[in-house]
Amino acid sequence: MLKRLLPTFCLLLPLTAALAQEATPAAPTEEAAPQPETILLVGQRPGPGLWKVSKGDHVLWVFGSYSPLPLKMEWRSQQVESILAQSQEYLGPPGAHGHVGFFRGLTLLPSLIGIKKNPDGATLKDVLPADVYARWQPLKTKYLGKDDSIERERPIFVADALYDAALKQAGLGKGYDVSNKINAIVKERKIKKTDTSIALEMDDASRMLKDFKKSSLADTACFDKTLTRLESDLDAMRVRANAWAKGDLEAIQKLSYADQEAECRDALRNADFVKNQKNWQNVQQRVQDAWLTAVDKALDANTTSFAMLRLSDLIGPDSYLTALKAKGYEVVSPD
């Protein structure tokens, strides 16, 4: 319950693939806009192939998840099922989560009332530049209807709600079915599952909530980039979703778009209420380090292991695979 009522802290988690956060490839190249694919692939689709990470005769196979994906697509990969069946260990996706404890969390519930609202009763019109607010109006009407209560919420939360509604209308979803199916196979096969995420301890969770509710966020850029993406990128989202379903990684990397995810994440990372929490610093690096440590142990202990990462963590010069290569592992990309 507490986790559902703390979207603020969930947005702080930069790499949580288990929640199927939208995965966006790093450093896309600029190319002409693709022709729209108005029909999304349906039926069984395998997704991309697997990356192979080797240490001698011990192997870690890595699957790249992606979002958004077609709502009607049924994902199934014979390769993934076959390799999972041979694996001794499954490494859960990297991530971070706020840790307060169950009973302590219950005492915080009254503090959560109004957490999504702007401080001092401000509205979106009050906190957004006039041109950004003008662009918001037609998108709100198109995807969210006439509910004016959202006008009092912080831009970062409004952007999230708008994006989700737009995806649904476009026949796209967050891709939960893929991770759910992999977890079901792991459970059915009784494969050892290792949680690679880190816990973010709170010095004073109650104080942190109070600080957040009265603090401002530099989230205009997050809101603006979300509008830009919905104004220009929905057709390309379909193209990328279909490319993932067909295993065409090259097509995904060629499509340029406004990356609102990084802007929204930075709005929270750089907020004062986070800076005042000593245990909430350098989260992205700590998350990657924890995952790499889990990989070291798995490759030492098992002949075959399996992991799932977002494609954005697999592609580009700052990817997790680059870090694995730097540690001396052999990394082979799928065909």
Short mmCIF file of N, CA and C in Angstrom, two decimals, residues 80-91 182-194 302 304-306:
data_model
loop_
_atom_site.label_atom_id
_atom_site.label_comp_id
_atom_site.label_asym_id
_atom_site.label_seq_id
_atom_site.Cartn_x
_atom_site.Cartn_y
_atom_site.Cartn_z
N VAL A 80 14.61 -17.77 -24.92
CA VAL A 80 14.59 -17.37 -23.51
C VAL A 80 14.13 -18.54 -22.64
N GLU A 81 13.05 -19.20 -23.03
CA GLU A 81 12.54 -20.31 -22.23
C GLU A 81 13.55 -21.44 -22.12
N SER A 82 14.24 -21.73 -23.23
CA SER A 82 15.22 -22.81 -23.23
C SER A 82 16.40 -22.50 -22.32
N ILE A 83 16.92 -21.26 -22.41
CA ILE A 83 18.08 -20.90 -21.60
C ILE A 83 17.71 -20.75 -20.13
N LEU A 84 16.54 -20.20 -19.85
CA LEU A 84 16.09 -20.12 -18.46
C LEU A 84 16.00 -21.51 -17.83
N ALA A 85 15.54 -22.47 -18.61
CA ALA A 85 15.39 -23.84 -18.10
C ALA A 85 16.74 -24.44 -17.70
N GLN A 86 17.82 -23.94 -18.32
CA GLN A 86 19.16 -24.45 -18.02
C GLN A 86 19.88 -23.63 -16.93
N SER A 87 19.29 -22.51 -16.54
CA SER A 87 19.99 -21.57 -15.65
C SER A 87 19.88 -21.99 -14.20
N GLN A 88 20.95 -21.72 -13.47
CA GLN A 88 20.95 -21.98 -12.03
C GLN A 88 20.52 -20.75 -11.23
N GLU A 89 20.55 -19.56 -11.87
CA GLU A 89 20.23 -18.33 -11.13
C GLU A 89 19.67 -17.28 -12.07
N TYR A 90 18.69 -16.55 -11.57
CA TYR A 90 18.11 -15.41 -12.30
C TYR A 90 18.38 -14.14 -11.52
N LEU A 91 19.03 -13.17 -12.17
CA LEU A 91 19.30 -11.89 -11.54
C LEU A 91 18.17 -10.92 -11.86
N ILE A 182 8.54 -13.88 -17.66
CA ILE A 182 9.86 -14.35 -17.24
C ILE A 182 9.83 -14.75 -15.77
N ASN A 183 9.20 -13.94 -14.94
CA ASN A 183 9.09 -14.28 -13.52
C ASN A 183 8.32 -15.57 -13.31
N ALA A 184 7.30 -15.80 -14.13
CA ALA A 184 6.51 -17.03 -14.01
C ALA A 184 7.35 -18.26 -14.36
N ILE A 185 8.20 -18.13 -15.40
CA ILE A 185 9.08 -19.24 -15.77
C ILE A 185 10.08 -19.52 -14.66
N VAL A 186 10.63 -18.45 -14.08
CA VAL A 186 11.60 -18.61 -12.99
C VAL A 186 10.95 -19.33 -11.81
N LYS A 187 9.72 -18.94 -11.50
CA LYS A 187 9.02 -19.58 -10.39
C LYS A 187 8.69 -21.04 -10.70
N GLU A 188 8.20 -21.29 -11.92
CA GLU A 188 7.82 -22.65 -12.30
C GLU A 188 9.03 -23.59 -12.28
N ARG A 189 10.17 -23.09 -12.74
CA ARG A 189 11.37 -23.91 -12.81
C ARG A 189 12.15 -23.94 -11.49
N LYS A 190 11.66 -23.18 -10.51
CA LYS A 190 12.31 -23.12 -9.19
C LYS A 190 13.77 -22.68 -9.30
N ILE A 191 13.98 -21.66 -10.14
CA ILE A 191 15.32 -21.12 -10.34
C ILE A 191 15.62 -20.13 -9.21
N LYS A 192 16.82 -20.18 -8.71
CA LYS A 192 17.23 -19.22 -7.67
C LYS A 192 17.09 -17.81 -8.22
N LYS A 193 16.40 -16.95 -7.47
CA LYS A 193 16.19 -15.57 -7.90
C LYS A 193 16.92 -14.63 -6.95
N THR A 194 17.77 -13.80 -7.51
CA THR A 194 18.56 -12.86 -6.72
C THR A 194 18.08 -11.44 -6.94
N ASN A 302 27.92 -20.18 -11.12
CA ASN A 302 27.04 -20.93 -12.01
C ASN A 302 27.64 -21.11 -13.40
N THR A 304 25.49 -21.43 -15.95
CA THR A 304 24.55 -20.63 -16.75
C THR A 304 23.69 -19.78 -15.83
N SER A 305 23.66 -18.48 -16.10
CA SER A 305 22.80 -17.54 -15.35
C SER A 305 22.02 -16.71 -16.35
N PHE A 306 20.99 -16.02 -15.86
CA PHE A 306 20.11 -15.24 -16.73
C PHE A 306 19.79 -13.92 -16.04
#
